[in-house]
Coordinates of N, CA and C in Angstrom, one line a residue:
X472 N -19.2 -2.0 5.3 CA -17.7 -1.5 4.5 C -17.7 -1.9 3.7
X473 N -16.9 -1.1 3.1 CA -16.5 -2.2 1.3 C -15.4 -3.2 1.3
X474 N -15.3 -3.9 1.0 CA -14.6 -4.8 1.0 C -13.1 -4.5 1.0
X475 N -12.3 -4.8 2.6 CA -10.5 -4.5 2.0 C -10.0 -4.9 0.7
X476 N -9.1 -3.8 0.5 CA -7.8 -4.0 -0.4 C -6.9 -4.4 -0.1
X477 N -5.6 -4.9 -0.8 CA -4.7 -4.8 -0.4 C -4.0 -3.5 0.2
X478 N -3.4 -3.0 1.1 CA -2.4 -2.1 1.3 C -3.3 -1.2 2.5
X479 N -4.8 -1.1 2.0 CA -6.3 -0.9 3.2 C -5.1 -0.7 5.2
X480 N -5.4 0.2 5.9 CA -5.2 -0.5 6.9 C -6.3 -0.5 7.7
X481 N -6.5 -1.5 8.8 CA -7.4 -1.8 9.1 C -7.0 -1.7 10.9
X482 N -8.5 -1.0 11.6 CA -8.1 -1.5 13.4 C -9.0 -2.2 13.7
X483 N -8.9 -3.0 14.8 CA -9.9 -3.9 15.2 C -10.5 -3.9 16.3
X484 N -11.1 -4.6 16.8 CA -11.6 -4.6 18.1 C -10.8 -5.1 19.3
X485 N -10.6 -5.9 19.3 CA -10.0 -6.8 20.2 C -8.5 -7.5 19.8
X486 N -7.5 -8.0 20.4 CA -6.2 -9.1 20.2 C -6.9 -9.8 19.9
X487 N -8.2 -10.2 20.5 CA -8.1 -12.2 19.5 C -9.1 -11.6 18.9
X488 N -9.5 -10.4 17.7 CA -9.7 -10.1 16.5 C -8.8 -11.3 15.5
X489 N -7.6 -11.2 15.9 CA -6.0 -11.5 15.2 C -6.3 -13.0 15.1
X490 N -6.2 -13.7 14.4 CA -6.2 -15.2 14.3 C -5.4 -15.7 12.9
X491 N -4.6 -16.8 14.3 CA -3.4 -17.3 13.3 C -1.9 -16.6 13.4
X492 N -1.9 -15.6 14.0 CA -0.1 -15.5 14.1 C -0.2 -15.7 16.4
X493 N 0.9 -16.5 16.0 CA 1.5 -17.1 16.8 C 2.8 -16.3 17.5
X494 N 3.8 -15.7 17.2 CA 4.6 -14.3 17.3 C 5.0 -14.2 18.2
X495 N 5.8 -14.1 19.3 CA 5.6 -13.7 20.3 C 5.7 -12.1 20.3
X496 N 6.8 -11.7 20.1 CA 6.4 -10.1 19.7 C 5.0 -9.5 19.2
X497 N 4.4 -9.9 18.9 CA 3.2 -9.3 18.9 C 2.4 -9.1 19.8
X498 N 2.6 -9.8 20.8 CA 1.7 -9.5 22.2 C 2.1 -8.8 22.9
X499 N 3.5 -8.7 22.9 CA 4.3 -7.7 23.5 C 4.2 -5.6 22.9
X500 N 4.1 -5.9 21.4 CA 4.4 -4.6 20.6 C 2.6 -4.2 20.1
X501 N 1.7 -5.2 19.9 CA 0.6 -4.9 19.2 C -0.6 -4.5 20.1
X502 N -1.5 -3.9 19.6 CA -2.1 -3.4 20.5 C -3.7 -3.1 19.6
X503 N -4.6 -3.2 20.0 CA -5.7 -2.9 19.1 C -6.4 -1.2 18.9
X504 N -5.2 -0.3 19.5 CA -4.9 1.1 19.2 C -4.3 0.8 18.0
X505 N -3.4 -0.1 17.2 CA -2.5 -0.4 16.2 C -3.6 -0.5 15.1
X506 N -3.2 -0.1 13.6 CA -3.4 -0.8 12.8 C -3.0 -1.6 12.0
X507 N -3.3 -2.6 11.6 CA -3.2 -4.6 10.7 C -3.4 -3.5 9.4
X508 N -2.3 -4.9 8.3 CA -2.3 -3.9 6.9 C -3.1 -5.0 6.0
X509 N -4.2 -4.3 5.6 CA -4.1 -6.0 4.5 C -3.3 -6.4 3.2
X510 N -3.2 -7.5 3.4 CA -2.0 -8.6 2.5 C -3.3 -8.8 1.7
X511 N -2.4 -9.4 0.5 CA -2.6 -10.1 -0.7 C -2.8 -11.5 -0.4
X512 N -3.8 -12.2 -0.4 CA -3.9 -13.6 -0.4 C -5.4 -14.5 -0.7
X513 N -5.5 -16.0 -1.0 CA -6.7 -16.7 -0.7 C -7.6 -15.7 -0.8
X514 N -8.9 -15.2 -1.4 CA -10.2 -14.9 -0.9 C -10.8 -15.4 -0.4
X515 N -11.7 -15.0 0.6 CA -12.2 -16.2 2.0 C -12.6 -15.4 2.4
X516 N -13.5 -16.3 3.8 CA -14.6 -15.6 4.7 C -13.4 -14.4 5.5
X517 N -12.6 -14.5 5.4 CA -12.0 -13.6 6.4 C -11.2 -12.5 5.8
X518 N -10.3 -11.7 6.5 CA -9.7 -11.3 5.5 C -8.0 -11.2 5.8
X519 N -7.6 -11.4 5.0 CA -6.0 -11.6 5.1 C -4.7 -10.2 5.5
X520 N -4.0 -10.1 6.2 CA -3.5 -9.1 7.5 C -2.1 -9.0 7.6
X521 N -1.4 -8.4 7.7 CA -0.2 -8.2 8.4 C 0.4 -7.6 9.3
X522 N 0.8 -7.9 10.5 CA 1.0 -6.6 11.4 C 2.8 -6.5 11.1
X523 N 2.8 -5.7 12.0 CA 4.0 -4.3 11.4 C 4.1 -4.6 13.2
X524 N 5.9 -4.9 13.3 CA 6.7 -4.7 14.4 C 7.4 -3.5 14.6
X525 N 8.2 -3.5 16.0 CA 9.2 -2.5 15.6 C 10.1 -1.9 14.8
X526 N 10.9 -3.6 14.2 CA 11.9 -3.6 13.5 C 11.8 -4.3 12.2
X527 N 12.1 -3.6 11.3 CA 11.8 -4.1 9.9 C 11.2 -5.6 9.7
X528 N 12.3 -6.6 10.2 CA 12.2 -8.1 10.3 C 11.3 -8.9 11.1
X529 N 10.2 -7.8 11.9 CA 9.1 -8.2 13.0 C 7.5 -7.4 11.9
X530 N 7.6 -8.6 11.2 CA 6.0 -9.3 9.7 C 5.5 -10.0 10.5
X531 N 4.3 -10.4 10.9 CA 3.3 -11.2 10.9 C 2.1 -11.6 10.1
X532 N 1.9 -12.5 9.6 CA 0.7 -12.7 9.0 C -0.3 -13.2 9.8
X533 N -1.8 -12.8 9.0 CA -2.3 -13.8 9.8 C -4.0 -13.1 9.2
X534 N -5.0 -13.2 10.0 CA -6.2 -13.2 9.7 C -7.0 -12.5 10.8
X535 N -8.2 -11.6 10.0 CA -9.1 -11.2 10.6 C -11.1 -11.5 9.9
X536 N -11.7 -11.3 11.0 CA -13.0 -11.4 10.8 C -13.5 -10.3 10.0
X537 N -14.2 -10.0 9.2 CA -15.0 -8.7 8.3 C -15.7 -8.0 9.6
X538 N -16.3 -8.4 10.6 CA -17.0 -8.1 11.5 C -16.0 -7.3 13.2
X539 N -15.0 -8.0 13.1 CA -13.9 -7.3 13.6 C -13.5 -5.8 13.5
X540 N -13.7 -5.3 12.4 CA -13.0 -4.2 11.9 C -14.0 -3.3 12.1
X541 N -13.6 -1.9 13.1 CA -13.8 -0.9 13.5 C -12.8 0.3 12.5
X542 N -12.1 0.6 11.8 CA -12.0 1.6 11.5 C -11.1 1.2 9.5
X543 N -11.4 1.8 8.5 CA -10.4 1.4 7.8 C -10.1 2.8 7.0
X544 N -8.9 2.8 6.9 CA -7.8 3.8 5.9 C -7.5 3.8 4.7
X545 N -7.9 3.8 3.8 CA -7.6 3.5 2.2 C -6.3 4.8 2.1
X546 N -5.0 3.7 1.2 CA -3.8 4.8 0.5 C -4.6 6.0 0.2
X547 N -5.7 5.8 -0.6 CA -6.2 6.7 -1.8 C -6.4 8.0 -0.4
X548 N -6.7 8.2 0.4 CA -7.6 8.9 1.5 C -6.2 10.3 2.0
X549 N -5.2 8.7 2.4 CA -3.6 9.8 2.9 C -3.3 10.6 1.8
X550 N -3.8 10.7 1.1 CA -3.1 12.5 -0.7 C -3.6 13.3 0.2
X551 N -4.3 13.3 0.5 CA -5.4 14.4 0.7 C -4.4 15.7 0.9
X552 N -4.5 16.7 0.6 CA -3.0 17.7 0.7 C -3.0 18.3 2.2
X553 N -4.4 18.6 2.4 CA -4.4 19.1 3.8 C -4.0 17.9 4.6
X554 N -3.8 17.2 5.4 CA -3.7 15.7 6.2 C -1.7 15.8 6.1
X555 N -1.5 15.8 4.6 CA -0.1 16.1 4.0 C 0.3 17.8 4.7
X556 N 0.0 18.8 4.5 CA 0.8 19.5 5.2 C 0.8 20.1 6.3
X557 N -0.4 19.5 7.0 CA -0.5 19.6 8.4 C 0.1 17.7 8.9
X558 N 0.6 16.9 8.8 CA 1.5 15.9 9.1 C 2.2 16.1 9.9
X559 N 2.5 15.9 11.6 CA 3.8 16.2 11.8 C 5.2 15.8 11.2
X560 N 5.0 15.0 10.1 CA 6.3 14.8 9.6 C 6.0 15.3 7.9
X561 N 5.9 16.2 7.9 CA 5.5 17.6 6.9 C 7.0 17.3 6.4
X562 N 8.3 17.7 7.7 CA 9.6 18.4 7.1 C 10.1 17.1 6.3
X563 N 10.1 15.2 6.7 CA 10.9 14.3 6.2 C 10.5 14.8 4.3
X564 N 11.6 14.3 3.7 CA 11.5 14.4 2.0 C 10.5 13.7 1.8
X565 N 10.2 12.1 1.9 CA 9.1 11.5 1.5 C 8.0 12.0 1.6
X566 N 7.8 12.6 2.8 CA 6.3 13.7 3.2 C 5.9 14.6 1.9
X567 N 7.5 15.5 1.5 CA 7.7 17.2 0.7 C 7.0 16.0 -0.7
X568 N 7.7 14.7 -1.2 CA 8.0 14.0 -2.2 C 6.0 13.8 -2.3
X569 N 5.1 13.5 -1.8 CA 3.9 13.4 -1.5 C 2.6 14.5 -1.6
X570 N 3.6 15.8 -1.3 CA 2.6 16.7 -1.0 C 3.0 17.2 -2.5
X571 N 3.9 16.7 -3.3 CA 4.7 17.4 -4.5 C 3.0 16.4 -5.9
X572 N 3.1 15.1 -5.4 CA 2.4 14.4 -6.3 C 1.0 14.9 -6.1
X573 N 0.6 14.9 -4.9 CA -0.7 16.0 -4.1 C -1.1 17.2 -4.9
X574 N -0.6 18.2 -5.4 CA -0.3 19.3 -6.0 C -1.2 19.1 -7.8
X575 N -1.4 18.2 -8.5 CA -1.2 17.6 -9.9 C -3.0 16.8 -9.4
X576 N -3.3 17.0 -10.4 CA -5.0 16.5 -11.0 C -4.4 14.4 -11.8
X577 N -4.3 13.9 -11.1 CA -4.3 12.7 -12.2 C -5.2 11.8 -12.5
X578 N -4.9 11.1 -14.0 CA -6.3 10.6 -13.9 C -6.7 9.8 -13.7
X579 N -6.3 8.6 -12.3 CA -6.1 7.9 -12.1 C -6.3 8.2 -10.0
X580 N -7.0 7.0 -9.4 CA -6.8 7.2 -8.1 C -5.4 6.8 -7.8
X581 N -5.0 7.4 -6.7 CA -3.6 6.7 -6.4 C -3.4 7.2 -4.9
X582 N -2.6 6.5 -4.3 CA -2.5 6.5 -2.7 C -1.1 6.0 -2.2
X583 N -0.5 6.6 -1.0 CA 0.7 6.0 0.0 C 0.7 5.1 0.6
X584 N 1.2 4.0 0.3 CA 1.8 3.1 0.9 C 2.9 2.8 1.9
X585 N 3.1 1.6 2.8 CA 4.4 1.4 3.4 C 4.6 2.0 4.6
X586 N 6.2 2.4 4.5 CA 6.1 3.4 6.0 C 5.6 4.6 6.1
X587 N 5.6 4.7 4.9 CA 5.0 6.7 5.3 C 3.3 5.9 4.9
X588 N 3.0 5.8 4.5 CA 1.2 5.6 4.8 C 1.1 5.0 6.3
X589 N 1.7 4.1 6.7 CA 1.5 3.9 8.1 C 2.2 4.8 9.2
X590 N 2.8 5.7 9.1 CA 2.9 6.8 9.9 C 1.7 7.7 9.3
X591 N 1.8 8.5 8.0 CA 0.7 9.5 8.0 C -1.2 8.8 8.3
X592 N -0.8 7.6 8.2 CA -2.4 7.0 9.6 C -2.3 7.1 10.7
X593 N -1.4 7.1 11.4 CA -1.5 7.2 13.1 C -0.3 8.0 13.6
X594 N 0.1 8.5 12.9 CA 1.5 9.6 13.3 C 2.4 9.1 14.0
X595 N 2.8 7.6 14.0 CA 3.8 6.6 14.4 C 5.1 7.5 13.9
X596 N 6.5 7.9 14.6 CA 7.0 7.9 13.8 C 8.5 6.5 13.3
X597 N 7.8 5.8 12.7 CA 8.0 4.9 11.5 C 9.2 4.9 9.8
X598 N 9.2 6.5 9.8 CA 9.9 6.8 9.1 C 11.1 7.8 9.2
X599 N 12.0 7.5 7.8 CA 13.4 8.8 8.7 C 13.3 9.8 7.1
X600 N 14.7 10.2 6.9 CA 14.8 11.1 6.0 C 15.4 10.2 4.4
X601 N 15.6 9.1 4.8 CA 16.2 7.9 3.9 C 14.7 7.1 3.1
X602 N 13.6 6.9 4.0 CA 12.5 6.6 3.8 C 12.0 6.7 2.4
X603 N 11.8 5.0 1.3 CA 11.2 5.4 -0.1 C 9.9 5.1 0.5
X604 N 9.2 6.2 -0.7 CA 7.9 7.2 -1.1 C 7.4 5.3 -1.8
X605 N 6.4 4.8 -0.8 CA 5.9 3.4 -1.7 C 4.3 3.8 -2.8
X606 N 4.0 4.0 -2.7 CA 2.7 4.2 -4.0 C 1.9 3.1 -4.8
X607 N 0.5 3.6 -4.5 CA 0.1 2.5 -4.9 C -1.3 3.0 -6.5
X608 N -1.4 2.8 -7.2 CA -2.2 3.4 -8.4 C -3.0 2.5 -9.1
X609 N -4.2 2.7 -8.9 CA -5.4 1.8 -9.5 C -5.6 2.0 -11.1
X610 N -5.9 1.2 -11.8 CA -6.1 1.1 -13.0 C -7.2 0.1 -13.4
X611 N -8.2 0.1 -13.4 CA -9.1 -1.2 -13.7 C -9.0 -0.9 -14.7
X612 N -9.1 -0.6 -15.5 CA -9.2 -0.7 -17.0 C -7.6 -0.6 -17.3
X613 N -7.2 -1.3 -18.8 CA -5.6 -1.0 -20.2 C -5.0 0.3 -19.9
X614 N -3.9 0.3 -19.9 CA -3.0 2.1 -20.4 C -2.2 1.4 -20.3
X615 N -1.7 2.2 -21.3 CA -1.1 2.9 -22.4 C 0.6 3.5 -21.4
X616 N 2.0 2.5 -22.1 CA 3.1 2.8 -21.0 C 2.8 4.5 -21.7
X617 N 2.7 5.2 -22.6 CA 2.7 6.5 -23.2 C 1.7 7.4 -22.4
X618 N 0.8 7.0 -21.4 CA -0.3 7.4 -20.2 C 0.8 8.0 -19.2
X619 N 1.9 7.3 -19.0 CA 2.6 7.6 -17.6 C 3.7 8.7 -17.7
X620 N 3.5 9.2 -18.8 CA 4.6 9.7 -19.0 C 5.0 11.4 -18.0
X621 N 3.9 11.5 -18.1 CA 3.8 12.3 -16.6 C 4.3 12.2 -15.1
X622 N 3.6 11.2 -14.9 CA 3.2 10.6 -13.7 C 5.3 10.4 -13.4
X623 N 5.9 9.5 -14.7 CA 7.7 9.0 -14.1 C 8.7 10.5 -14.2
X624 N 7.7 11.6 -14.8 CA 8.8 12.5 -15.0 C 8.8 13.2 -13.6
X625 N 7.2 13.4 -13.1 CA 7.7 13.7 -12.1 C 8.0 13.2 -10.2
X626 N 8.1 12.1 -10.7 CA 8.2 10.5 -9.7 C 10.4 11.0 -10.4
X627 N 10.6 11.0 -11.3 CA 11.8 11.2 -11.4 C 12.7 12.6 -10.5
X628 N 11.9 13.6 -10.2 CA 11.9 15.0 -9.5 C 12.1 15.0 -8.2
X629 N 11.6 13.8 -7.6 CA 11.1 13.8 -5.7 C 12.3 14.2 -5.2
X630 N 11.7 14.7 -4.4 CA 12.8 14.4 -3.2 C 14.2 12.7 -2.5
X631 N 13.3 11.9 -2.7 CA 13.5 10.6 -2.4 C 13.1 10.0 -3.6
X632 N 13.3 8.2 -3.6 CA 13.2 7.3 -4.5 C 11.9 6.9 -4.1
X633 N 10.8 7.2 -5.4 CA 9.3 6.5 -5.3 C 9.3 5.5 -5.6
X634 N 8.4 4.3 -5.8 CA 8.1 3.5 -6.1 C 6.2 2.5 -6.3
X635 N 6.1 2.7 -7.5 CA 5.3 2.7 -8.1 C 3.7 1.4 -8.9
X636 N 3.6 0.8 -7.6 CA 2.9 -0.8 -7.8 C 1.3 0.1 -8.3
X637 N 1.2 -0.8 -9.9 CA -0.2 -0.3 -10.3 C -1.0 -1.6 -10.0
X638 N -2.4 -1.3 -9.7 CA -3.6 -2.4 -9.0 C -4.4 -2.6 -10.2
X639 N -4.6 -3.3 -10.8 CA -5.5 -4.1 -11.9 C -6.7 -4.9 -11.2
X640 N -7.0 -5.3 -11.9 CA -8.6 -6.2 -11.8 C -7.7 -7.5 -11.8
X641 N -6.4 -8.1 -11.4 CA -6.1 -9.2 -12.1 C -4.5 -9.1 -10.4
X642 N -4.5 -8.2 -10.5 CA -3.3 -8.2 -8.9 C -2.9 -6.9 -9.4
X643 N -1.4 -6.7 -9.2 CA -0.7 -5.5 -9.1 C 0.9 -6.2 -9.1
X644 N 1.1 -5.3 -10.1 CA 2.7 -4.8 -11.0 C 3.3 -4.1 -10.6
X645 N 4.7 -4.2 -11.2 CA 5.5 -3.1 -10.8 C 5.8 -1.8 -11.8
X646 N 5.1 -0.6 -11.4 CA 5.2 0.2 -12.6 C 6.8 0.7 -13.6
X647 N 7.7 0.6 -12.9 CA 9.6 0.8 -13.5 C 9.6 -0.6 -14.5
X648 N 9.8 -1.7 -13.9 CA 9.6 -2.7 -14.6 C 8.7 -3.1 -16.0
X649 N 7.2 -2.6 -16.0 CA 6.8 -3.1 -16.7 C 7.3 -1.7 -17.6
X650 N 7.7 -0.8 -17.8 CA 7.5 0.4 -18.4 C 9.0 -0.3 -19.3
X651 N 9.8 -0.7 -18.4 CA 11.4 -1.5 -18.8 C 11.4 -2.3 -19.6
X652 N 10.6 -3.5 -19.3 CA 10.6 -5.2 -19.8 C 9.7 -5.5 -20.9
X653 N 8.4 -4.6 -20.2 CA 7.1 -4.9 -21.3 C 6.4 -6.6 -20.7
X654 N 7.4 -7.0 -19.5 CA 6.7 -8.1 -19.2 C 6.7 -8.1 -17.4
X655 N 5.7 -8.7 -16.6 CA 5.7 -8.2 -15.0 C 5.5 -9.1 -14.0
X656 N 6.1 -9.5 -13.1 CA 5.9 -10.6 -11.9 C 4.1 -10.1 -11.5
X657 N 3.8 -10.4 -11.8 CA 1.9 -9.9 -11.0 C 1.5 -10.5 -9.8
X658 N 1.4 -9.4 -9.3 CA 0.9 -10.5 -8.0 C 0.0 -10.6 -7.9
X659 N -0.5 -11.9 -7.6 CA -2.1 -12.0 -7.4 C -2.7 -12.9 -5.9
X660 N -3.7 -12.6 -6.1 CA -4.7 -13.6 -4.5 C -3.4 -14.8 -4.7
X661 N -3.5 -16.1 -5.2 CA -2.6 -17.3 -5.6 C -1.4 -16.7 -6.0
X662 N -0.7 -15.7 -6.2 CA 0.4 -16.1 -5.9 C 1.4 -15.4 -7.2
X663 N 2.5 -14.8 -6.9 CA 3.2 -14.0 -8.3 C 3.5 -15.1 -10.1
X664 N 2.9 -14.4 -10.9 CA 3.0 -15.1 -12.1 C 3.8 -13.9 -13.0
X665 N 4.3 -14.6 -13.9 CA 5.0 -14.0 -15.0 C 4.0 -12.9 -16.6
X666 N 3.8 -12.4 -16.4 CA 2.9 -11.8 -17.3 C 3.6 -10.6 -18.2
X667 N 2.7 -10.8 -19.6 CA 2.6 -10.0 -20.2 C 1.9 -8.4 -20.9
X668 N 0.5 -9.4 -19.7 CA -1.1 -8.1 -20.0 C -1.4 -8.6 -19.1
X669 N -0.9 -7.2 -18.0 CA -1.5 -7.2 -16.4 C -2.5 -7.4 -16.2
X670 N -3.7 -7.2 -17.1 CA -5.1 -6.6 -17.2 C -6.3 -8.1 -17.7
X671 N -5.2 -9.1 -18.2 CA -5.5 -10.2 -18.9 C -5.6 -11.0 -17.9
X672 N -7.2 -11.7 -17.8 CA -7.1 -12.8 -16.4 C -6.7 -14.3 -17.1
X673 N -5.9 -14.9 -16.7 CA -5.4 -16.6 -17.4 C -6.3 -16.8 -16.5
X674 N -7.1 -17.7 -18.0 CA -7.8 -19.0 -17.2 C -7.4 -19.5 -16.3

């Protein structure tokens, strides 16, 4: 199995695989048939993950051993057009928006995260008509603002609000923020930091 990356969904062997989580609701609402999501934290022997509850305020952060992972779904795998068209949520605006994006050939890998990604991966109805479409875009090499023109033009015409996070080797940043301000809050494994070049790893 490849090294899990932020936003990947992981299925675990059993409840005992979850480490460092003591929130009482986890024991009543989570089971190993549900995925956990990889979160951003310091690199180590175990994988940092988050558990999702039924309510928006129910989120728990913990860790899992790599050998406890039985299945992995990446955000990129959820952009498959056939999967989107056959989703039980195909009539929902966020999925319709994802279908529009999936009909174009983009020069970078992109994926679906957040509640829409969770619903597509599990068939659990955690999204609704007003849900945002959270997207991740992989950019291992530096890009110029003009290269996002086509993407942003389509995003502006979608049936729902969409938010794009750009993943670089140094962390992730909001595409809208970068295009607007030139400086961004880069989310890294060591915490957020304000940068002007999100592809440059500072000492």
